[in-house]
CSV table of N, CA and C and ligand atoms in Angstrom, one decimal:
chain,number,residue,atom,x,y,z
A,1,UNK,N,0.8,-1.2,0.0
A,1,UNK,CA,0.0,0.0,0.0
A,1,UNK,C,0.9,1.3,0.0
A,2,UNK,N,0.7,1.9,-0.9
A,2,UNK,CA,1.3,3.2,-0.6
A,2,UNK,C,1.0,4.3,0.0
A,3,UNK,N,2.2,5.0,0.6
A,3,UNK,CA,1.8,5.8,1.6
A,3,UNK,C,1.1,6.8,1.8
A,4,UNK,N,0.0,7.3,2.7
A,4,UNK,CA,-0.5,8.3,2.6
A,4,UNK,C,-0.8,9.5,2.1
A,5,UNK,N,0.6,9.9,2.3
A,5,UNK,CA,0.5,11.5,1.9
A,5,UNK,C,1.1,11.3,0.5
A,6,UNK,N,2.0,10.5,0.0
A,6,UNK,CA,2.1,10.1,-1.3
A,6,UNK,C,0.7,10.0,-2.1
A,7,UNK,N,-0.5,9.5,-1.6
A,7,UNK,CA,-1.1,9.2,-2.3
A,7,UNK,C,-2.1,10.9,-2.8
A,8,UNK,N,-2.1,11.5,-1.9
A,8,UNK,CA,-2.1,12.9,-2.1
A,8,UNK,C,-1.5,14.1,-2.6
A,9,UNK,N,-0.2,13.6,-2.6
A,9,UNK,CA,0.9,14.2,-3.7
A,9,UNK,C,0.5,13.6,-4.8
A,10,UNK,N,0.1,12.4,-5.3
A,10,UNK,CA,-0.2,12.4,-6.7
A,10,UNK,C,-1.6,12.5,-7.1
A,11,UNK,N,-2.5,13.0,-6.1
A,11,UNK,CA,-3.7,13.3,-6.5
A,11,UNK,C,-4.5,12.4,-6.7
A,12,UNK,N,-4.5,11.0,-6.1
A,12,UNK,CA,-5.3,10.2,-6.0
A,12,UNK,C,-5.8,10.3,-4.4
A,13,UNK,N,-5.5,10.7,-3.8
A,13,UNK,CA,-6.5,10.7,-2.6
A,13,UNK,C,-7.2,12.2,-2.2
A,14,UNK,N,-8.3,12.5,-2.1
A,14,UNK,CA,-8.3,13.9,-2.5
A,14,UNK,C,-8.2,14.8,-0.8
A,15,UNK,N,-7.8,15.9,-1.0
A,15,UNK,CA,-7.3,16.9,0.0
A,15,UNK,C,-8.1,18.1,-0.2
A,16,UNK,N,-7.4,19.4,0.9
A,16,UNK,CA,-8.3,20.1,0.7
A,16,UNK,C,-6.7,21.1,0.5
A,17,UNK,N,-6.0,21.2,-0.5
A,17,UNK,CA,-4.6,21.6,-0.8
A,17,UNK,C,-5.1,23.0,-0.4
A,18,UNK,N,-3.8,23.9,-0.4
A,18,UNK,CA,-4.1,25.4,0.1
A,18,UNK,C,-2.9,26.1,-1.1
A,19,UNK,N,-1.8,25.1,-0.9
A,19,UNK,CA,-0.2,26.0,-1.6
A,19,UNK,C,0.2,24.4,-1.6
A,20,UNK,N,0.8,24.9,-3.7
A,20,UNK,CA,1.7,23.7,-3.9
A,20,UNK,C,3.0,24.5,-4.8
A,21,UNK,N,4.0,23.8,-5.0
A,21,UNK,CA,4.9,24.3,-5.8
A,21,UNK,C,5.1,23.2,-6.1
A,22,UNK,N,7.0,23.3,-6.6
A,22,UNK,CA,7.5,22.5,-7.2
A,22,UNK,C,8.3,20.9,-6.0
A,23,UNK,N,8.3,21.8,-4.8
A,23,UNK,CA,9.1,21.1,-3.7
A,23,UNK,C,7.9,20.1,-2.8
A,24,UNK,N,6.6,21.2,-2.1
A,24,UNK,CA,6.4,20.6,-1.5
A,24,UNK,C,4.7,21.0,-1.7
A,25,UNK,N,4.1,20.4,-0.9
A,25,UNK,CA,2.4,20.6,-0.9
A,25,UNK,C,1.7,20.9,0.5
A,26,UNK,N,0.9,21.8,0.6
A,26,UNK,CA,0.1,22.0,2.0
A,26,UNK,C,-1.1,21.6,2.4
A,27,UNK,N,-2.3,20.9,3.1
A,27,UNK,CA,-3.4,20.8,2.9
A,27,UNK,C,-4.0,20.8,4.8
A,28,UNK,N,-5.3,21.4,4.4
A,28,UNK,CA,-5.3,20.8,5.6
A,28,UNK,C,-5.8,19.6,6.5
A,29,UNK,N,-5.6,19.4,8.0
A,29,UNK,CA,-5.5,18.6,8.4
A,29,UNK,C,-7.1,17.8,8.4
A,30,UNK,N,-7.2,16.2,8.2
A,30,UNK,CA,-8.3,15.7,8.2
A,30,UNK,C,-9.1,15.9,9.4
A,31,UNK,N,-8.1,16.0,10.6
A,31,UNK,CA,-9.0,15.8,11.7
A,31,UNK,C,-8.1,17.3,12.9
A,32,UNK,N,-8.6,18.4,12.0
A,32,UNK,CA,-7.9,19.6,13.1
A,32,UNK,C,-7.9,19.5,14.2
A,33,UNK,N,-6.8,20.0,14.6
A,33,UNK,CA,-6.5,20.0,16.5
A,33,UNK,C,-6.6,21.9,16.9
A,34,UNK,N,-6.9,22.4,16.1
A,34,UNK,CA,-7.5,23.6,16.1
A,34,UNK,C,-7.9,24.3,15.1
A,35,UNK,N,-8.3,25.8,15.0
A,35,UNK,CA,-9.1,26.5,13.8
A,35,UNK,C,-8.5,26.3,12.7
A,36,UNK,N,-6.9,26.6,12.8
A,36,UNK,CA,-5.9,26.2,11.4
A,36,UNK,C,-5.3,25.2,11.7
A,37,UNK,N,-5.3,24.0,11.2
A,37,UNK,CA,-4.9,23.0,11.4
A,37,UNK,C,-4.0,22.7,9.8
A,38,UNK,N,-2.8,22.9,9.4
A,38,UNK,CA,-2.3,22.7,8.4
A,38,UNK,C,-1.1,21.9,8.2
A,39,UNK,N,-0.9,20.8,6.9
A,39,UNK,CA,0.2,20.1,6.9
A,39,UNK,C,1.1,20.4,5.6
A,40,UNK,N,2.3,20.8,6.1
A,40,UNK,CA,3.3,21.1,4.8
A,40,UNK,C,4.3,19.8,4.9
A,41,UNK,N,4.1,19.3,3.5
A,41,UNK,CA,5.0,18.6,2.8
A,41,UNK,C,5.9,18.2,1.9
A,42,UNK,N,7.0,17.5,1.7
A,42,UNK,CA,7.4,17.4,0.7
A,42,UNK,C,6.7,16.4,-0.5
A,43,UNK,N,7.2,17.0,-1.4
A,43,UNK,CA,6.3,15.6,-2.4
A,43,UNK,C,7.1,14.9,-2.3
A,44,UNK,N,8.7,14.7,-2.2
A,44,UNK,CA,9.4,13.5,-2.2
A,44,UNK,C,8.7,12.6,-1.2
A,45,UNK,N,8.9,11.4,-1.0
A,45,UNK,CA,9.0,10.8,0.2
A,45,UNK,C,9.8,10.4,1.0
A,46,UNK,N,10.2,11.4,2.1
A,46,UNK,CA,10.8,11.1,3.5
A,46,UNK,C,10.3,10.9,4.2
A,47,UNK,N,10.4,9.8,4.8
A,47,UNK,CA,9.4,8.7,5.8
A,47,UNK,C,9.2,9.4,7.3
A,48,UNK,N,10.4,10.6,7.7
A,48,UNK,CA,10.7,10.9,8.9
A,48,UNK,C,11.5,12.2,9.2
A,49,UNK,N,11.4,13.0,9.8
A,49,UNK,CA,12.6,13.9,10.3
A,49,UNK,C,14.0,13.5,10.4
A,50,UNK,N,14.3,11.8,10.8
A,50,UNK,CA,15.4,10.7,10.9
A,50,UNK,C,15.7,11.0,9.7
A,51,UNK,N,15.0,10.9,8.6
A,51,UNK,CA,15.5,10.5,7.5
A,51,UNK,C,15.6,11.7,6.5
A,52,UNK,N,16.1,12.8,7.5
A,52,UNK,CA,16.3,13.8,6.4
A,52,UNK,C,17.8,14.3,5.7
A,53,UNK,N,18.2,14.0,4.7
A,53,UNK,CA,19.8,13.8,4.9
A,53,UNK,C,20.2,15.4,4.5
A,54,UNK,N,21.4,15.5,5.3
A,54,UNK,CA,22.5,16.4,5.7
A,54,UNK,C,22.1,17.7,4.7
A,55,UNK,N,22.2,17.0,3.2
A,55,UNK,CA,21.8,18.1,2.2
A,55,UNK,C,20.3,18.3,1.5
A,56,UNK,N,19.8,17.9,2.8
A,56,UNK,CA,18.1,18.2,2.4
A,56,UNK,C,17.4,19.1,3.9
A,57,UNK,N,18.7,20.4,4.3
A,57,UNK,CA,17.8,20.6,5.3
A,57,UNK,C,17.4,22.1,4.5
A,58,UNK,N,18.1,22.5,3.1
A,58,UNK,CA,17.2,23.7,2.8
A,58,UNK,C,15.6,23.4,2.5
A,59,UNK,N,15.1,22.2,2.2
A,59,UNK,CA,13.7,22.0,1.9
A,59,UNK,C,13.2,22.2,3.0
A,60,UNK,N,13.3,21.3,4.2
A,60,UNK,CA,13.2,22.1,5.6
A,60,UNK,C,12.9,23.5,5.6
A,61,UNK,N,14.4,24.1,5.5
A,61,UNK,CA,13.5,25.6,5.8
A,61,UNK,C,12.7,26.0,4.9
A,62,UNK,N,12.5,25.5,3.5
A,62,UNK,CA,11.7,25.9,2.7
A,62,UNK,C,10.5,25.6,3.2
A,63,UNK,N,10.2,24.6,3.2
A,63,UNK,CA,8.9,24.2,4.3
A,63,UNK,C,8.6,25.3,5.6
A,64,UNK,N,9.1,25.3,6.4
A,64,UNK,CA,9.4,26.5,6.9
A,64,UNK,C,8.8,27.9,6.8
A,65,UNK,N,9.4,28.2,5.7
A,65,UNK,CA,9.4,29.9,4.9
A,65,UNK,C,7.5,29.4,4.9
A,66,UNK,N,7.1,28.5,4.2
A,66,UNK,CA,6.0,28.4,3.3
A,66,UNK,C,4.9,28.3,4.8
A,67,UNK,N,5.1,27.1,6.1
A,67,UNK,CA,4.6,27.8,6.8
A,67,UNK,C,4.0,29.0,7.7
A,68,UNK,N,5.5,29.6,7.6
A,68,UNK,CA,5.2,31.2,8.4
A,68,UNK,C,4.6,31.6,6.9
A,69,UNK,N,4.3,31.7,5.8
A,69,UNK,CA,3.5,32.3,4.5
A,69,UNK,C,2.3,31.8,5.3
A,70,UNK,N,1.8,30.7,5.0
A,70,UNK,CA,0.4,30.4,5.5
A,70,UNK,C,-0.5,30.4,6.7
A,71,UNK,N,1.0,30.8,7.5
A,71,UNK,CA,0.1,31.3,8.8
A,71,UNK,C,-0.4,33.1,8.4
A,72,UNK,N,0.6,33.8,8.1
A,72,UNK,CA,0.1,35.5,7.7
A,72,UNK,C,-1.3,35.3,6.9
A,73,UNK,N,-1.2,34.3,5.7
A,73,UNK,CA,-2.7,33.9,4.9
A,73,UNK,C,-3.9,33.4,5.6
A,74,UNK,N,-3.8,32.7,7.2
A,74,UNK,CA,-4.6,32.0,7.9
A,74,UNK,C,-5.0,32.9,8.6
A,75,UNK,N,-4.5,34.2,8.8
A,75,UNK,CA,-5.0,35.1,9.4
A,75,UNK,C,-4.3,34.9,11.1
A,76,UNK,N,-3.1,34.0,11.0
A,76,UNK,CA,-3.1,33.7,12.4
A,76,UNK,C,-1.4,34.4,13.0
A,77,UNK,N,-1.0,35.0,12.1
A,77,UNK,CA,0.1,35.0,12.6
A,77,UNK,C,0.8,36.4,13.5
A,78,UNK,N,-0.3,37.5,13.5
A,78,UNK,CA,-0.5,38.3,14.7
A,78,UNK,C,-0.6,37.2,16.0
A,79,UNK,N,-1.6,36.6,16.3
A,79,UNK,CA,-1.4,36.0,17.8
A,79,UNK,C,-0.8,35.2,18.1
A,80,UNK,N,-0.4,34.5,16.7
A,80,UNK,CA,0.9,33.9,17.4
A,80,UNK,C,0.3,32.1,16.8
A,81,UNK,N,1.4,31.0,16.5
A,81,UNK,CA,0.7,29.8,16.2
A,81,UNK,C,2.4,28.9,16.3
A,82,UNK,N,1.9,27.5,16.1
A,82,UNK,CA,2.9,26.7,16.5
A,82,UNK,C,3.2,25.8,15.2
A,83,UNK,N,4.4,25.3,15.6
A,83,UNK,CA,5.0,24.2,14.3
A,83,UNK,C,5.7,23.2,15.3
A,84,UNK,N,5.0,22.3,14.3
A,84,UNK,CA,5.1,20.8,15.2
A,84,UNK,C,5.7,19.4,14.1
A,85,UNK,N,7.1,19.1,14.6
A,85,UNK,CA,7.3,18.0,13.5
A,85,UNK,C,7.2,16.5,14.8
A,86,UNK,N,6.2,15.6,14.5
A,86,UNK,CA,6.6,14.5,15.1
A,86,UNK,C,7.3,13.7,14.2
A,87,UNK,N,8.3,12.9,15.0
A,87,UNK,CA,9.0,11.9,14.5
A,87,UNK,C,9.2,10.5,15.1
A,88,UNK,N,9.0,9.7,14.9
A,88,UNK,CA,9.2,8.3,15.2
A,88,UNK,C,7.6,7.9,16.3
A,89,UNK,N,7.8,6.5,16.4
A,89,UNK,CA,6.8,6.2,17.4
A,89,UNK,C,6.8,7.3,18.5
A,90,UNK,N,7.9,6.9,19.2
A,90,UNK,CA,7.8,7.7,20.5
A,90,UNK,C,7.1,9.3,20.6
A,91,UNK,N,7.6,10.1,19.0
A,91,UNK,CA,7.8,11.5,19.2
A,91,UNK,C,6.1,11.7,18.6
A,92,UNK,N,4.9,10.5,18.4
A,92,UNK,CA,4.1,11.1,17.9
A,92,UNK,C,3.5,10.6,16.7
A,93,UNK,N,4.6,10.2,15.9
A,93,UNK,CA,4.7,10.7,14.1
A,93,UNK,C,3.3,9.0,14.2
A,94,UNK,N,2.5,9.3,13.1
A,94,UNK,CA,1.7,8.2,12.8
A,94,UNK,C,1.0,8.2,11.5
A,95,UNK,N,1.7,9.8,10.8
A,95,UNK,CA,1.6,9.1,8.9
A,95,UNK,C,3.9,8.8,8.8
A,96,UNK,N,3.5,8.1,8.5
A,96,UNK,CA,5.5,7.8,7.9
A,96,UNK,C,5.6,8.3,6.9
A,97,UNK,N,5.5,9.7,6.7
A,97,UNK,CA,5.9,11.0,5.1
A,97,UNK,C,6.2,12.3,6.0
A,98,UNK,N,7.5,12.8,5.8
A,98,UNK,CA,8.0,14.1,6.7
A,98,UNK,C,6.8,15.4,6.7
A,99,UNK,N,6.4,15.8,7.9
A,99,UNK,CA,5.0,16.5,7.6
A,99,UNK,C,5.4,17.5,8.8
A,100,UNK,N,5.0,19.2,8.7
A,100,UNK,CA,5.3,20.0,9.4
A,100,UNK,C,4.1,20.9,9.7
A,101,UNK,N,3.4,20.3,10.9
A,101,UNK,CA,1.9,20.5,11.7
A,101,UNK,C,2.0,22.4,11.6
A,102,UNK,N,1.3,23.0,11.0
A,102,UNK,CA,0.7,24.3,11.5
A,102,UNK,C,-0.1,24.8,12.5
A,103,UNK,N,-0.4,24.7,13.8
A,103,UNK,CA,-1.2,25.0,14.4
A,103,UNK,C,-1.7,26.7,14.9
A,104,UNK,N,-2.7,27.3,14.8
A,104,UNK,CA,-3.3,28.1,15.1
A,104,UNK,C,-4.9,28.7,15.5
A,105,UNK,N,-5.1,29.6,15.4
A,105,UNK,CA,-6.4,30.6,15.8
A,105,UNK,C,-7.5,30.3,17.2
A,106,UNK,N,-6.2,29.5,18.1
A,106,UNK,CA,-6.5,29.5,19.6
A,106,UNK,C,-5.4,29.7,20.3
A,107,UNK,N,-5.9,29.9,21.8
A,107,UNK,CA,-4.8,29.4,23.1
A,107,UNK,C,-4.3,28.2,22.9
A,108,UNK,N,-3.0,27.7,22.4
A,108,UNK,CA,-2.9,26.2,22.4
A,108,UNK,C,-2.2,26.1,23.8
A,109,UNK,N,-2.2,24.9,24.1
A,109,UNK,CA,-1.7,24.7,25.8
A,109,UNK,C,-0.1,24.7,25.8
A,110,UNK,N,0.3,24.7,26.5
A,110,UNK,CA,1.6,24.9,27.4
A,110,UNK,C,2.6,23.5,27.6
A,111,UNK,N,1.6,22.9,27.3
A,111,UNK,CA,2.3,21.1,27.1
A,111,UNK,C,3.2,20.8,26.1
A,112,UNK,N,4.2,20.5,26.9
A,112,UNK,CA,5.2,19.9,25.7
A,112,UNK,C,5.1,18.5,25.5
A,113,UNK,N,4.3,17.5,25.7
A,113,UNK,CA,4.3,16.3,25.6
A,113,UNK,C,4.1,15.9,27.1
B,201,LIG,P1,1.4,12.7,12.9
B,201,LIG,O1,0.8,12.2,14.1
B,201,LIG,O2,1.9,11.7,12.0
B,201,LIG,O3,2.4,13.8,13.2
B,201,LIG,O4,0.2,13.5,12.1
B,201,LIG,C1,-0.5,12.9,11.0
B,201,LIG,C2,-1.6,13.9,10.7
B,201,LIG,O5,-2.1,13.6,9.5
B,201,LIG,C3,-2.8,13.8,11.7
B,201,LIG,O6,-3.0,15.1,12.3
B,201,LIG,C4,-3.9,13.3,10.9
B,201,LIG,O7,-5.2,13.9,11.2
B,201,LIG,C5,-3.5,13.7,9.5
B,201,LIG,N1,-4.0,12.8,8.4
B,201,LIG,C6,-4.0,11.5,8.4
B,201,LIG,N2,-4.5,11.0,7.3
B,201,LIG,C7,-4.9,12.1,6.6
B,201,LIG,C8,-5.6,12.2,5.3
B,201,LIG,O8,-5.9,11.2,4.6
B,201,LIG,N3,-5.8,13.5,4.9
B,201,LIG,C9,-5.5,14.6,5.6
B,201,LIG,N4,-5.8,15.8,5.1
B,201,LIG,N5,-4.9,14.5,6.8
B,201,LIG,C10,-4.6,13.2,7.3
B,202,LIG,ZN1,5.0,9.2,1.2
């Protein structure tokens, strides 16, 4: 079976996309954990944060750049909003495709895990 968000980078599973380019794709999240709930990805597939090699951390920031873009568009980035990468079992992660959580347009809590 192939993987999730792959299957959304090629447009067979359908999303609710926001911003795509040439690098990576954003959509949002199936099941939001608040008002803006958004996922930026690469279209490659990198299974993990683990598996991002040495000369792939400018996509990273490009992912990055493209979140702080979509939070100013979300309307959220006066009060403020969070970026969340889970990785591995332990850290969370439960699609296996490198994915960088947007969260905003609440109080999010104080909990670091
Ligand atoms: P993780 O726990 O791996 O960091 O987060 C995976 C996220 O992907 C979850 O917030 C989950 O709701 C979201 N998700 C899982 N499957 C789909 C899907 O098919 N479509 C969308 N839009 N989001 C998904
Ligand atoms: Zn994938």
């Amino acid at each position: 079976m192939e993987c999730v968000f792959c299957q959304i980078v090629a447009g067979k599973l359908p999303s609710d996309i926001i911003y795509q380019d040439d690098e990576v794709i954003a959509f949002r999240d199936i099941n939001p954990q608040s008002p803006t709930h958004v996922l930026i990805i690469p279209r490659k597939h990198i299974a993990s944060l683990a598996e991002l090699a040495e000369g792939e951390a400018s996509l990273m920031g490009h992912m990055v750049n493209i979140a702080n873009q979509l939070a100013t568009k979300e309307g959220v980035a006066q009060n403020g909003y969070r970026l969340v990468v889970n990785c591995g079992q332990e850290g969370g992660q439960l699609v296996p495709h490198l994915h960088l959580h947007l969260l905003g347009g609440r109080q999010l809590s104080g909990t670091m895990g």
